[in-house]
mmCIF file of C-alpha atoms in Angstrom:
data_model
loop_
_atom_site.group_PDB
_atom_site.id
_atom_site.type_symbol
_atom_site.label_atom_id
_atom_site.label_comp_id
_atom_site.label_asym_id
_atom_site.label_seq_id
_atom_site.Cartn_x
_atom_site.Cartn_y
_atom_site.Cartn_z
ATOM 1 C CA MET F 1409 -16.227 12.481 -4.289
ATOM 2 C CA ALA F 1410 -18.768 13.309 -6.901
ATOM 3 C CA ASN F 1411 -21.040 15.225 -4.550
ATOM 4 C CA GLU F 1412 -19.875 18.562 -5.885
ATOM 5 C CA ILE F 1413 -20.278 17.680 -9.527
ATOM 6 C CA GLN F 1414 -23.440 18.890 -11.180
ATOM 7 C CA LYS F 1415 -25.947 16.951 -9.155
ATOM 8 C CA SER F 1416 -28.841 18.287 -11.258
ATOM 9 C CA THR F 1417 -27.530 16.494 -14.397
ATOM 10 C CA THR F 1418 -26.743 13.104 -12.934
ATOM 11 C CA LYS F 1419 -29.841 11.496 -14.377
ATOM 12 C CA THR F 1420 -30.925 13.694 -17.253
ATOM 13 C CA MET F 1421 -27.674 13.825 -19.239
ATOM 14 C CA GLY F 1422 -25.975 10.958 -21.055
ATOM 15 C CA PHE F 1423 -22.848 9.738 -19.227
ATOM 16 C CA THR F 1424 -20.425 10.780 -21.949
ATOM 17 C CA SER F 1425 -21.799 14.279 -22.127
ATOM 18 C CA TYR F 1426 -21.922 14.428 -18.324
ATOM 19 C CA ILE F 1427 -18.286 13.412 -17.660
ATOM 20 C CA THR F 1428 -16.818 15.377 -20.521
ATOM 21 C CA SER F 1429 -18.628 18.596 -19.668
ATOM 22 C CA ASN F 1430 -16.323 21.396 -18.559
ATOM 23 C CA ALA F 1431 -17.466 21.532 -14.972
ATOM 24 C CA VAL F 1432 -17.189 17.809 -14.375
ATOM 25 C CA ALA F 1433 -13.990 17.332 -16.317
ATOM 26 C CA ASN F 1434 -12.310 20.267 -14.459
ATOM 27 C CA ARG F 1435 -13.370 18.872 -11.140
ATOM 28 C CA ILE F 1436 -12.001 15.415 -12.003
ATOM 29 C CA ASN F 1437 -8.684 17.003 -12.964
ATOM 30 C CA GLN F 1438 -8.611 18.684 -9.558
ATOM 31 C CA ILE F 1439 -9.358 15.460 -7.724
ATOM 32 C CA ILE F 1440 -6.911 13.361 -9.736
ATOM 33 C CA GLY F 1441 -4.202 15.938 -9.965
ATOM 34 C CA ASP F 1442 -3.539 16.846 -13.543
ATOM 35 C CA GLU F 1443 -5.353 17.165 -16.900
ATOM 36 C CA LYS F 1444 -3.331 14.393 -18.614
ATOM 37 C CA THR F 1445 -4.278 11.791 -15.965
ATOM 38 C CA GLY F 1446 -7.826 13.178 -15.915
ATOM 39 C CA LYS F 1447 -8.168 12.583 -19.685
ATOM 40 C CA ARG F 1448 -6.939 9.080 -19.315
ATOM 41 C CA PHE F 1449 -9.377 8.397 -16.501
ATOM 42 C CA ILE F 1450 -12.322 9.843 -18.486
ATOM 43 C CA SER F 1451 -11.456 7.854 -21.528
ATOM 44 C CA ALA F 1452 -11.216 4.620 -19.536
ATOM 45 C CA ILE F 1453 -14.532 5.134 -17.769
ATOM 46 C CA VAL F 1454 -16.360 6.191 -20.924
ATOM 47 C CA SER F 1455 -15.119 2.977 -22.574
ATOM 48 C CA ALA F 1456 -16.235 0.879 -19.624
ATOM 49 C CA VAL F 1457 -19.723 2.411 -19.726
ATOM 50 C CA ASN F 1458 -20.055 2.118 -23.506
ATOM 51 C CA ASN F 1459 -19.249 -1.531 -23.245
ATOM 52 C CA ASN F 1460 -22.065 -2.078 -20.781
ATOM 53 C CA PRO F 1461 -25.458 -0.742 -21.993
ATOM 54 C CA GLN F 1462 -26.985 -1.295 -18.545
ATOM 55 C CA LEU F 1463 -24.437 1.190 -17.006
ATOM 56 C CA LYS F 1464 -25.696 3.829 -19.379
ATOM 57 C CA GLU F 1465 -29.072 3.739 -17.564
ATOM 58 C CA CYS F 1466 -27.517 4.298 -14.161
ATOM 59 C CA ASP F 1467 -27.304 7.540 -12.206
ATOM 60 C CA ASN F 1468 -24.221 9.360 -13.586
ATOM 61 C CA ALA F 1469 -22.904 10.415 -10.190
ATOM 62 C CA SER F 1470 -22.977 6.805 -8.960
ATOM 63 C CA ILE F 1471 -20.811 5.725 -11.873
ATOM 64 C CA LEU F 1472 -18.357 8.495 -11.336
ATOM 65 C CA SER F 1473 -18.168 7.930 -7.571
ATOM 66 C CA GLY F 1474 -17.384 4.270 -8.031
ATOM 67 C CA ALA F 1475 -14.799 4.976 -10.721
ATOM 68 C CA LEU F 1476 -13.103 7.621 -8.539
ATOM 69 C CA LEU F 1477 -12.787 5.105 -5.704
ATOM 70 C CA GLY F 1478 -11.094 2.702 -8.148
ATOM 71 C CA GLU F 1479 -8.792 5.518 -9.298
ATOM 72 C CA SER F 1480 -7.905 6.450 -5.692
ATOM 73 C CA LEU F 1481 -6.824 2.790 -5.298
ATOM 74 C CA ASN F 1482 -4.790 2.909 -8.480
ATOM 75 C CA LEU F 1483 -6.848 0.120 -9.989
ATOM 76 C CA SER F 1484 -7.906 -0.151 -13.573
ATOM 77 C CA PRO F 1485 -11.609 -0.094 -14.633
ATOM 78 C CA SER F 1486 -10.857 -2.368 -17.590
ATOM 79 C CA PRO F 1487 -13.003 -5.547 -17.359
ATOM 80 C CA GLN F 1488 -10.247 -7.460 -19.034
ATOM 81 C CA LEU F 1489 -7.847 -6.674 -16.168
ATOM 82 C CA GLY F 1490 -10.409 -7.635 -13.487
ATOM 83 C CA ASN F 1491 -9.272 -5.166 -10.829
ATOM 84 C CA TYR F 1492 -12.726 -3.903 -10.132
ATOM 85 C CA TYR F 1493 -16.147 -3.588 -11.772
ATOM 86 C CA LEU F 1494 -18.980 -1.066 -11.872
ATOM 87 C CA VAL F 1495 -22.067 -3.230 -11.568
ATOM 88 C CA PRO F 1496 -25.592 -1.858 -12.208
ATOM 89 C CA PHE F 1497 -28.257 -2.364 -9.536
ATOM 90 C CA ASN F 1498 -31.865 -1.294 -9.115
ATOM 91 C CA ASP F 1499 -31.936 0.482 -5.800
ATOM 92 C CA LYS F 1500 -35.282 0.907 -4.078
ATOM 93 C CA ASP F 1501 -34.616 4.612 -3.247
ATOM 94 C CA ARG F 1502 -32.403 5.864 -6.037
ATOM 95 C CA GLY F 1503 -33.387 3.802 -9.045
ATOM 96 C CA LYS F 1504 -30.584 2.359 -11.262
ATOM 97 C CA VAL F 1505 -27.170 2.955 -9.660
ATOM 98 C CA ALA F 1506 -23.629 1.682 -10.254
ATOM 99 C CA THR F 1507 -21.897 -0.166 -7.441
ATOM 100 C CA PHE F 1508 -18.201 -0.629 -6.906
ATOM 101 C CA GLN F 1509 -17.170 -4.300 -6.840
ATOM 102 C CA LEU F 1510 -13.573 -5.216 -6.122
ATOM 103 C CA GLY F 1511 -12.239 -8.052 -8.212
ATOM 104 C CA TYR F 1512 -10.019 -10.947 -7.161
ATOM 105 C CA LYS F 1513 -7.076 -9.353 -8.952
ATOM 106 C CA GLY F 1514 -7.759 -6.127 -7.090
ATOM 107 C CA TYR F 1515 -7.375 -7.894 -3.790
ATOM 108 C CA ILE F 1516 -4.107 -9.388 -5.011
ATOM 109 C CA GLN F 1517 -2.805 -6.040 -6.284
ATOM 110 C CA LEU F 1518 -3.492 -4.333 -2.979
ATOM 111 C CA ALA F 1519 -1.977 -7.175 -0.965
ATOM 112 C CA ILE F 1520 1.176 -7.167 -3.003
ATOM 113 C CA ARG F 1521 1.561 -3.413 -2.541
ATOM 114 C CA SER F 1522 1.591 -3.862 1.214
ATOM 115 C CA GLY F 1523 4.930 -5.609 0.890
ATOM 116 C CA GLN F 1524 3.954 -8.060 3.709
ATOM 117 C CA TYR F 1525 2.880 -11.204 1.804
ATOM 118 C CA LYS F 1526 5.289 -13.904 0.780
ATOM 119 C CA LYS F 1527 2.513 -16.208 -0.373
ATOM 120 C CA LEU F 1528 -1.142 -15.743 -1.128
ATOM 121 C CA ASN F 1529 -3.265 -18.403 -2.704
ATOM 122 C CA VAL F 1530 -6.814 -19.633 -3.189
ATOM 123 C CA LEU F 1531 -7.892 -22.962 -4.646
ATOM 124 C CA ALA F 1532 -11.056 -24.996 -5.395
ATOM 125 C CA ILE F 1533 -10.825 -28.506 -3.894
ATOM 126 C CA LYS F 1534 -12.271 -31.182 -6.168
ATOM 127 C CA GLU F 1535 -14.202 -34.341 -5.347
ATOM 128 C CA GLY F 1536 -11.772 -37.083 -4.258
ATOM 129 C CA GLU F 1537 -8.883 -34.704 -3.491
ATOM 130 C CA LEU F 1538 -9.584 -33.851 0.139
ATOM 131 C CA ILE F 1539 -8.014 -36.192 2.674
ATOM 132 C CA LYS F 1540 -8.203 -33.971 5.779
ATOM 133 C CA TYR F 1541 -8.318 -30.382 6.887
ATOM 134 C CA ASP F 1542 -7.445 -29.717 10.523
ATOM 135 C CA PRO F 1543 -8.904 -26.296 11.452
ATOM 136 C CA LEU F 1544 -7.040 -26.346 14.755
ATOM 137 C CA GLU F 1545 -3.615 -26.754 13.258
ATOM 138 C CA GLU F 1546 -4.646 -25.312 9.898
ATOM 139 C CA GLU F 1547 -3.177 -28.206 8.046
ATOM 140 C CA LEU F 1548 -4.614 -29.291 4.687
ATOM 141 C CA GLU F 1549 -3.946 -32.789 3.367
ATOM 142 C CA VAL F 1550 -4.969 -33.317 -0.267
ATOM 143 C CA ASN F 1551 -4.159 -35.511 -3.194
ATOM 144 C CA LEU F 1552 -4.677 -33.147 -6.137
ATOM 145 C CA ILE F 1553 -5.709 -34.454 -9.546
ATOM 146 C CA GLN F 1554 -2.670 -34.023 -11.725
ATOM 147 C CA ASP F 1555 -4.390 -33.900 -15.062
ATOM 148 C CA GLU F 1556 -5.527 -30.304 -15.418
ATOM 149 C CA LEU F 1557 -8.251 -31.065 -17.867
ATOM 150 C CA GLU F 1558 -9.688 -33.811 -15.678
ATOM 151 C CA ARG F 1559 -9.383 -31.549 -12.666
ATOM 152 C CA GLU F 1560 -11.416 -28.799 -14.343
ATOM 153 C CA LYS F 1561 -14.185 -31.253 -15.110
ATOM 154 C CA ALA F 1562 -14.322 -32.617 -11.544
ATOM 155 C CA LYS F 1563 -16.972 -31.452 -9.102
ATOM 156 C CA THR F 1564 -15.912 -28.787 -6.613
ATOM 157 C CA ILE F 1565 -16.491 -29.749 -3.016
ATOM 158 C CA GLY F 1566 -14.822 -26.872 -1.118
ATOM 159 C CA TYR F 1567 -12.428 -23.984 -1.152
ATOM 160 C CA TYR F 1568 -9.035 -23.354 0.398
ATOM 161 C CA ALA F 1569 -7.206 -20.082 0.924
ATOM 162 C CA MET F 1570 -3.946 -19.258 2.636
ATOM 163 C CA PHE F 1571 -1.273 -16.558 3.059
ATOM 164 C CA GLU F 1572 2.219 -16.414 4.505
ATOM 165 C CA TYR F 1573 3.805 -13.159 5.654
ATOM 166 C CA ILE F 1574 7.422 -12.400 4.863
ATOM 167 C CA ASN F 1575 8.069 -12.747 8.581
ATOM 168 C CA GLY F 1576 6.822 -16.407 8.522
ATOM 169 C CA PHE F 1577 3.277 -15.960 9.954
ATOM 170 C CA LYS F 1578 0.797 -18.240 8.171
ATOM 171 C CA LYS F 1579 -2.977 -18.441 8.064
ATOM 172 C CA SER F 1580 -5.405 -20.660 6.141
ATOM 173 C CA ILE F 1581 -9.106 -21.360 5.963
ATOM 174 C CA TYR F 1582 -11.202 -24.097 4.325
ATOM 175 C CA TRP F 1583 -14.874 -23.846 3.503
ATOM 176 C CA SER F 1584 -17.119 -26.592 2.208
ATOM 177 C CA LYS F 1585 -19.225 -25.939 -0.984
ATOM 178 C CA GLU F 1586 -22.286 -26.087 1.255
ATOM 179 C CA LYS F 1587 -20.943 -23.376 3.592
ATOM 180 C CA MET F 1588 -20.190 -21.148 0.664
ATOM 181 C CA GLU F 1589 -23.665 -21.680 -0.703
ATOM 182 C CA ALA F 1590 -25.177 -20.647 2.608
ATOM 183 C CA HIS F 1591 -22.972 -17.556 2.726
ATOM 184 C CA ALA F 1592 -24.098 -16.555 -0.802
ATOM 185 C CA LEU F 1593 -27.754 -16.995 0.091
ATOM 186 C CA LYS F 1594 -27.366 -14.964 3.265
ATOM 187 C CA TYR F 1595 -25.460 -11.982 1.860
ATOM 188 C CA SER F 1596 -26.707 -11.660 -1.730
ATOM 189 C CA GLN F 1597 -30.371 -10.943 -2.306
ATOM 190 C CA GLY F 1598 -29.749 -11.189 -6.029
ATOM 191 C CA TYR F 1599 -28.396 -14.724 -5.679
ATOM 192 C CA LYS F 1600 -31.220 -15.659 -3.322
ATOM 193 C CA ALA F 1601 -33.729 -14.586 -6.043
ATOM 194 C CA LYS F 1602 -32.068 -17.129 -8.423
ATOM 195 C CA LYS F 1603 -33.033 -15.393 -11.685
ATOM 196 C CA GLY F 1604 -29.715 -16.045 -13.448
ATOM 197 C CA TYR F 1605 -28.197 -12.561 -13.513
ATOM 198 C CA THR F 1606 -25.739 -12.486 -10.633
ATOM 199 C CA PHE F 1607 -22.009 -13.242 -10.612
ATOM 200 C CA TRP F 1608 -22.723 -16.025 -8.093
ATOM 201 C CA GLU F 1609 -24.961 -17.749 -10.720
ATOM 202 C CA LYS F 1610 -22.676 -17.061 -13.645
ATOM 203 C CA ASP F 1611 -19.497 -18.315 -11.968
ATOM 204 C CA PHE F 1612 -19.977 -19.593 -8.426
ATOM 205 C CA ASP F 1613 -16.368 -20.690 -8.065
ATOM 206 C CA ALA F 1614 -15.068 -17.321 -9.065
ATOM 207 C CA MET F 1615 -17.128 -15.560 -6.414
ATOM 208 C CA ALA F 1616 -16.126 -18.161 -3.906
ATOM 209 C CA PHE F 1617 -12.412 -17.370 -4.492
ATOM 210 C CA LYS F 1618 -13.057 -13.712 -3.890
ATOM 211 C CA THR F 1619 -15.055 -14.506 -0.814
ATOM 212 C CA MET F 1620 -12.316 -16.731 0.611
ATOM 213 C CA LEU F 1621 -9.671 -14.032 0.144
ATOM 214 C CA ARG F 1622 -11.988 -11.400 1.579
ATOM 215 C CA GLN F 1623 -12.624 -13.532 4.669
ATOM 216 C CA LEU F 1624 -8.953 -14.464 5.048
ATOM 217 C CA ILE F 1625 -7.410 -10.976 4.616
ATOM 218 C CA SER F 1626 -10.028 -8.970 6.452
ATOM 219 C CA LYS F 1627 -9.850 -11.205 9.564
ATOM 220 C CA TRP F 1628 -6.139 -12.095 9.755
ATOM 221 C CA GLY F 1629 -4.293 -10.218 7.009
ATOM 222 C CA VAL F 1630 -2.394 -6.952 6.927
ATOM 223 C CA MET F 1631 -5.003 -4.294 6.006
ATOM 224 C CA SER F 1632 -3.278 -1.272 4.497
ATOM 225 C CA THR F 1633 -5.117 2.029 4.210
ATOM 226 C CA GLU F 1634 -5.802 1.226 0.564
ATOM 227 C CA MET F 1635 -7.065 -2.275 1.412
ATOM 228 C CA GLN F 1636 -9.407 -0.856 4.087
ATOM 229 C CA SER F 1637 -10.875 1.627 1.678
ATOM 230 C CA ALA F 1638 -11.377 -1.062 -0.946
ATOM 231 C CA TYR F 1639 -12.927 -3.459 1.569
ATOM 232 C CA GLU F 1640 -15.337 -0.823 2.806
ATOM 233 C CA GLY F 1641 -16.318 0.196 -0.681
ATOM 234 C CA ASP F 1642 -16.631 -3.293 -2.094
ATOM 235 C CA MET F 1643 -20.177 -4.098 -3.374
ATOM 236 C CA ALA F 1644 -21.373 -0.612 -2.312
ATOM 237 C CA TYR F 1645 -23.214 2.249 -4.026
ATOM 238 C CA ILE F 1646 -21.386 5.372 -3.032
ATOM 239 C CA LYS F 1647 -23.753 8.275 -2.375
ATOM 240 C CA ASP F 1648 -23.186 11.923 -3.039
ATOM 241 C CA ASP F 1649 -22.032 12.554 0.543
ATOM 242 C CA GLY F 1650 -19.501 9.750 0.416
ATOM 243 C CA SER F 1651 -21.557 7.304 2.501
ATOM 244 C CA LYS F 1652 -21.980 3.764 1.345
ATOM 245 C CA VAL F 1653 -25.102 1.660 0.671
ATOM 246 C CA TYR F 1654 -24.670 -2.063 0.225
ATOM 247 C CA VAL F 1655 -27.616 -2.387 -2.079
ATOM 248 C CA ASP F 1656 -27.376 -6.192 -2.686
ATOM 249 C CA ASN F 1657 -28.387 -6.655 0.924
ATOM 250 C CA GLN F 1658 -31.727 -4.937 0.348
ATOM 251 C CA GLU F 1659 -34.702 -7.213 -0.082
ATOM 252 C CA ASP F 1660 -35.945 -5.630 -3.267
ATOM 253 C CA THR F 1661 -32.657 -4.864 -4.895
ATOM 254 C CA VAL F 1662 -32.071 -6.375 -8.327
ATOM 255 C CA ILE F 1663 -28.757 -6.758 -10.143
ATOM 256 C CA ILE F 1664 -29.219 -5.652 -13.742
ATOM 257 C CA ASP F 1665 -25.833 -6.516 -15.178
ATOM 258 C CA ALA F 1666 -27.308 -9.425 -17.170
ATOM 259 C CA GLU F 1667 -24.986 -10.288 -20.061
ATOM 260 C CA ALA F 1668 -23.069 -7.085 -19.803
ATOM 261 C CA GLN F 1669 -20.349 -8.372 -17.422
ATOM 262 C CA PRO F 1670 -17.492 -10.811 -18.279
ATOM 263 C CA LYS F 1671 -18.456 -14.381 -17.568
ATOM 264 C CA THR F 1672 -15.353 -16.538 -18.089
ATOM 265 C CA VAL F 1673 -12.820 -17.434 -15.434
ATOM 266 C CA LYS F 1674 -10.296 -20.107 -16.109
ATOM 267 C CA SER F 1675 -8.482 -20.387 -12.871
ATOM 268 C CA LEU F 1676 -9.065 -17.936 -10.024
ATOM 269 C CA ASP F 1677 -11.416 -14.923 -10.080
ATOM 270 C CA ASP F 1678 -11.900 -12.281 -12.699
ATOM 271 C CA ILE F 1679 -14.395 -10.402 -10.610
#
């Protein structure tokens, strides 16, 4: 989306100056549809960038491309809302770029809009709670710890996710903590490096919740056009031509979000 917007200034100009320049602002208004909405969009993205010093060092066009994808999905860039995040990466070819990362609440929002889901849930299973999970019948038998404070302190041993359509169709999956760990090591080079800066290291359970929903919905759920766009763009750096590069899968990619991204998640997933 940003391929027509002042390519020559994407690295040399500060982001605020870049996005508020007449050429870029006018093009944003054309893409979004009107000047009022364009101003709201620009204000929200400038605020998100100003709250994350690492984003200021990223290629301007990559920030804008990720933000425009979020806007096309009608999702807010506010970290407090947790719909999606713009996460800085060091890319081996482009340098510092911003990637689009869909949050747990973003998945929920898009699922709700489809109008197909009666229930959608994801839960950490604690030590001592699991009695049995039958993958053939997809039946979970647990004895949940009733004291919420005690439950929060208990060790997580696995993750459960389920949905039920309005028409009655149900699907569920259960992964052990060990399976989730193997998944993280396989698909995130940043986590594999174990240097303390990835979302997986900051809040493993939160990333696990997102992974469970991503696995569940992408394989068995209703995938609206919006959901497909979000799924394809998730964790990708969007290039000038609209193609997507999943930079965290590159061997020498480094996440540079450090302390800039929100860290706390009380129940499900804020990322």
